[in-house]
Amino acid sequence: MQRSLYISPDKCTGCLQCEMACSFEHEGTFNPAKSRIKVFTFHSEGRFVPYTCTQCDEAWCKSACPTEAISLDAATGAKMVNDALCVGCKVCTIACPFGTINYNSVTGKVIKCDLCGGDPACAKACPTQAITYIDAEGTGYDRMRAWASRTDNQSAARA
Amino acid sequence: MSWQKKILRVNLTEGTCTPEPLNMEWAADYLGQRGLGTKYLVEEVDPKVDPVSPDNKLIFATGPLTGTAASTGARYSVVTKGALTGAIACSNSGGYFGAELKFAGWDMIIFEGKAPKPVYLYINDDQAELIPADEIWGKSVWETDKILHDRHQDPQLKISAIGRSGEEGVMYACIVNDLHRAAGRSGVGTVMGSKNLKAVAVRGTIGVSVKDPQRFMQTVTEKKKILAGNPVTGQGLPTYGTQVLMNVINEVGALPTRNSSAVQFDGASKISGEAMHEPRASDGKTNLVTNQACFGCTIACGRISRIDKEHYTVKNRPEYWGASGGLEYENAWSLGADCGVDDLDALTFANYICNEQGFDPITFGATLAAAMELYEKGVITDADTGGVKLNFGSAEALTTMAEQVGKNEGFGKILGLGSKRLCEKYGHPELSMSVKGQEFPAYDPRGIQGMGLTYATSNRGACHLRSYTVASEILGIPEKTDPLVTGGKAGLVKAFQDATAAVDSSGLCLFTTFAWTLEDFYPQIDAACEGEWTLERLAQTGERIWNLERQFNLAAGFTAQDDTLPKRMLTEPATSGPAKGKVNGLDQMLPEYYELRGWSKEGVPTSDTLQNLGLS
Ligand code: SF4
Ligand code: SF4
């Protein structure tokens, strides 16, 4: 079974435990500026929205890379950046429609979500289950269930 | 490790920013944040200094766990000699600013002197510069936040600023970061304004590392689970915020009402945490929009609220229609019960104004309550107030006066003095519900006896956050004691004061202590910081900090005479509820407290005590 990060912004409190876990996993330090997942605050609406790479099947970043530094991890479905091949040209950052691959000026390479090899640190750190790691084929089921619960069997039966 | 081992010294008079190594010997003895900031202040500032003179200093201090994955690692403290009190001041704030300062590579900023013209400090990792503040001086906190974000074209910039109140010398101005998180008490924003310092804007990308990363992550994960499983930190606080307390404290007869002339408020349920969840009759929406966490916090007690667009306070004022920081318990009490007002949206609006213009809602509400009592007695008249009827229960009086204080105009100028100065001015000093010049918060010491000793002995003037014995006396944490008796409270207060001083020096939030004890703190500190951190060492650090603060106050001119309560608490019995007929029994607790502290009968630490704590 392939799994995906599933994000429910309505549960997010803006605590940034996910950004800390991500930067710790990848950089060994606590440094949200180097996190692959970012939480955006829409203050006047009282909304916090975590956002990261959705691992497109036909990935724009991968197609755009002139050095073939971006490859598929077949086990997890993650698009992986090979630092040895990345030349820091940033074409992928232009190609990605969602902006989820970004340049790291300290290393001169790009960074993106790699699903932590199949055990994403952000999902483990999130205290509210705003980020979960679930069956990639069932990411809509939560919302389906919510709508299903509104279906009125009895009045349908009466009709 | 965990400390960045670097502080920024900003000489405002000279206009210089100079990095310096953190004094690691002091860090080993005072940990960080409150303790370490106080140590620097005590070493560098004459306790007799005028708080608003250039000779006072203003210290922004993070803790070693600020900016780590430890839950609630958001905190920073502002340490100075308080403008409101003339005592040691240490105001603690959450939000995102403290962690950002740490990520930029700094443990602390020390501001000294006074800028010849208004400036703000801009920090981008190791680059720090003072920039003229012409464009933002005279502006509110909220306008300042927007202008600086636009100017530096950096949405990630974190900003801590004073509003007009700090510029204009309102005695209880606060320093507000991230729009609605504040280093709120004792007039720390007044000191900032007196230095012509408008704001600090920080961007940090360097990050924080810890001593033993694997052990640290394992420990913080375990400790986060304890918070999640605890009924207060796992359910009560995220659902209702600190407002979970309104109905509880009212029921036990300890909700100071109408300037503490009563201990129960008939409108309490209308301004409670539960009420914030109820759809309004007017527009069918709830006051509460969502909860919000500070940086790294897995509790998320913060309130984000929205006022009904048709409410009289915001009608035709779309700038107040968006969501913003909502009511915490202390503010709902001071603006609500203490002034006798039960209009939830009016309280929310007054709270917005406090954040927007940067003044402390606790002191403001309590000062207005004292003025209302003087008005009802006929001492303050319409001639003083410009015709505003300052009756208890008037939402219009509350919101009008909040705006007048915010603009420092009309009767707001007088209210900006704080209750002690205001009541003295009108010849009734006994009506100020304050200790060492600072108004006490939302717990009546007649209904919760330990809080009387807490207020009387608090080093920064009356305060609930120096020893929150409410936890034990009302909530039974860590064990239940009877709120109506004085026996055993001296020991309880001392234990809470020392533990709190340690927690406030770590970088973590005091609210974790509904679920954690120092037993839960020391392993996190030990995994993160150099040296060996044991329970004993941490507890002793707290006691050392308490005594250091006490010494500063004694040298500033405070004496045992100042360890007291307003006459009303000692002579006018509570009129209803479980505490009916009771006054606070301070005289039964204070001598025992001095003894337990190892202080003389005059409240002065003995030389043995100082020696044991390494303070001589
Ligand atoms: S850890 Fe979860 S709740 Fe916290 S900011 Fe990230 S997604 Fe939101
Ligand atoms: S418990 Fe509340 S105040 Fe403390 S860090 Fe969390 S959100 Fe902030």
Short mmCIF file of N, CA, C and O and ligand atoms in Angstrom, two decimals, chain B residues 72 74-75 94-95 181 237 292-295 297-302 509-512, ligand 2:
data_model
loop_
_atom_site.label_atom_id
_atom_site.label_comp_id
_atom_site.label_asym_id
_atom_site.label_seq_id
_atom_site.Cartn_x
_atom_site.Cartn_y
_atom_site.Cartn_z
N THR B 72 5.91 23.78 24.20
CA THR B 72 5.79 25.17 24.69
C THR B 72 7.12 25.95 24.67
O THR B 72 7.24 26.95 25.36
N ALA B 74 8.40 28.36 23.50
CA ALA B 74 8.16 29.61 22.78
C ALA B 74 8.61 30.83 23.55
O ALA B 74 8.67 31.92 23.02
N ARG B 75 8.93 30.65 24.82
CA ARG B 75 8.85 31.80 25.71
C ARG B 75 10.11 32.67 25.72
O ARG B 75 11.23 32.21 25.55
N GLY B 94 4.67 34.52 24.99
CA GLY B 94 4.78 33.38 24.06
C GLY B 94 4.76 33.85 22.62
O GLY B 94 5.52 34.73 22.23
N GLY B 95 3.89 33.28 21.82
CA GLY B 95 3.87 33.63 20.40
C GLY B 95 5.07 33.02 19.69
O GLY B 95 5.53 31.94 20.06
N ARG B 181 0.35 38.66 21.52
CA ARG B 181 0.99 38.00 22.66
C ARG B 181 1.81 39.08 23.35
O ARG B 181 2.49 39.84 22.68
N LEU B 237 -7.72 23.36 28.65
CA LEU B 237 -7.07 24.54 28.06
C LEU B 237 -7.26 24.64 26.55
O LEU B 237 -7.58 25.72 26.05
N GLN B 292 -5.37 28.72 19.30
CA GLN B 292 -4.08 28.87 18.64
C GLN B 292 -2.97 28.53 19.61
O GLN B 292 -3.05 28.84 20.80
N ALA B 293 -1.94 27.90 19.10
CA ALA B 293 -0.78 27.57 19.92
C ALA B 293 0.26 28.66 19.81
O ALA B 293 0.34 29.36 18.81
N CYS B 294 1.07 28.80 20.83
CA CYS B 294 2.33 29.52 20.68
C CYS B 294 3.31 28.56 19.99
O CYS B 294 3.03 27.38 19.84
N PHE B 295 4.47 29.07 19.63
CA PHE B 295 5.47 28.25 18.97
C PHE B 295 5.75 26.97 19.77
O PHE B 295 6.03 27.03 20.97
N CYS B 297 3.98 24.68 20.96
CA CYS B 297 3.11 24.27 22.07
C CYS B 297 2.09 23.23 21.66
O CYS B 297 1.33 23.43 20.71
N THR B 298 2.05 22.14 22.41
CA THR B 298 1.08 21.08 22.11
C THR B 298 -0.17 21.22 22.98
O THR B 298 -1.02 20.33 22.97
N ILE B 299 -0.28 22.32 23.73
CA ILE B 299 -1.49 22.56 24.52
C ILE B 299 -2.46 23.43 23.70
O ILE B 299 -3.61 23.08 23.49
N ALA B 300 -1.98 24.58 23.25
CA ALA B 300 -2.76 25.50 22.41
C ALA B 300 -3.95 26.12 23.16
O ALA B 300 -5.10 25.91 22.80
N CYS B 301 -3.64 26.90 24.17
CA CYS B 301 -4.69 27.55 24.98
C CYS B 301 -5.18 28.85 24.36
O CYS B 301 -6.20 29.38 24.77
N GLY B 302 -4.45 29.40 23.39
CA GLY B 302 -4.74 30.75 22.88
C GLY B 302 -6.13 30.84 22.26
O GLY B 302 -6.62 29.88 21.66
N CYS B 509 6.52 27.06 29.00
CA CYS B 509 5.36 27.79 29.53
C CYS B 509 4.92 27.22 30.87
O CYS B 509 4.84 26.01 31.05
N LEU B 510 4.58 28.12 31.77
CA LEU B 510 4.13 27.73 33.11
C LEU B 510 2.89 26.83 33.07
O LEU B 510 2.67 26.02 33.97
N PHE B 511 2.10 26.96 32.00
CA PHE B 511 0.86 26.18 31.96
C PHE B 511 1.11 24.68 31.86
O PHE B 511 0.22 23.88 32.11
N THR B 512 2.34 24.30 31.48
CA THR B 512 2.65 22.87 31.47
C THR B 512 2.57 22.29 32.88
O THR B 512 2.39 21.09 33.05
S1 SF4 C 2 -0.13 26.78 26.99
FE1 SF4 C 2 -1.00 28.60 25.98
S2 SF4 C 2 0.35 30.29 26.61
FE2 SF4 C 2 1.45 28.38 27.05
S3 SF4 C 2 2.72 28.08 25.25
FE3 SF4 C 2 0.77 26.94 24.92
S4 SF4 C 2 -0.60 28.34 23.81
FE4 SF4 C 2 1.11 29.55 24.65
#
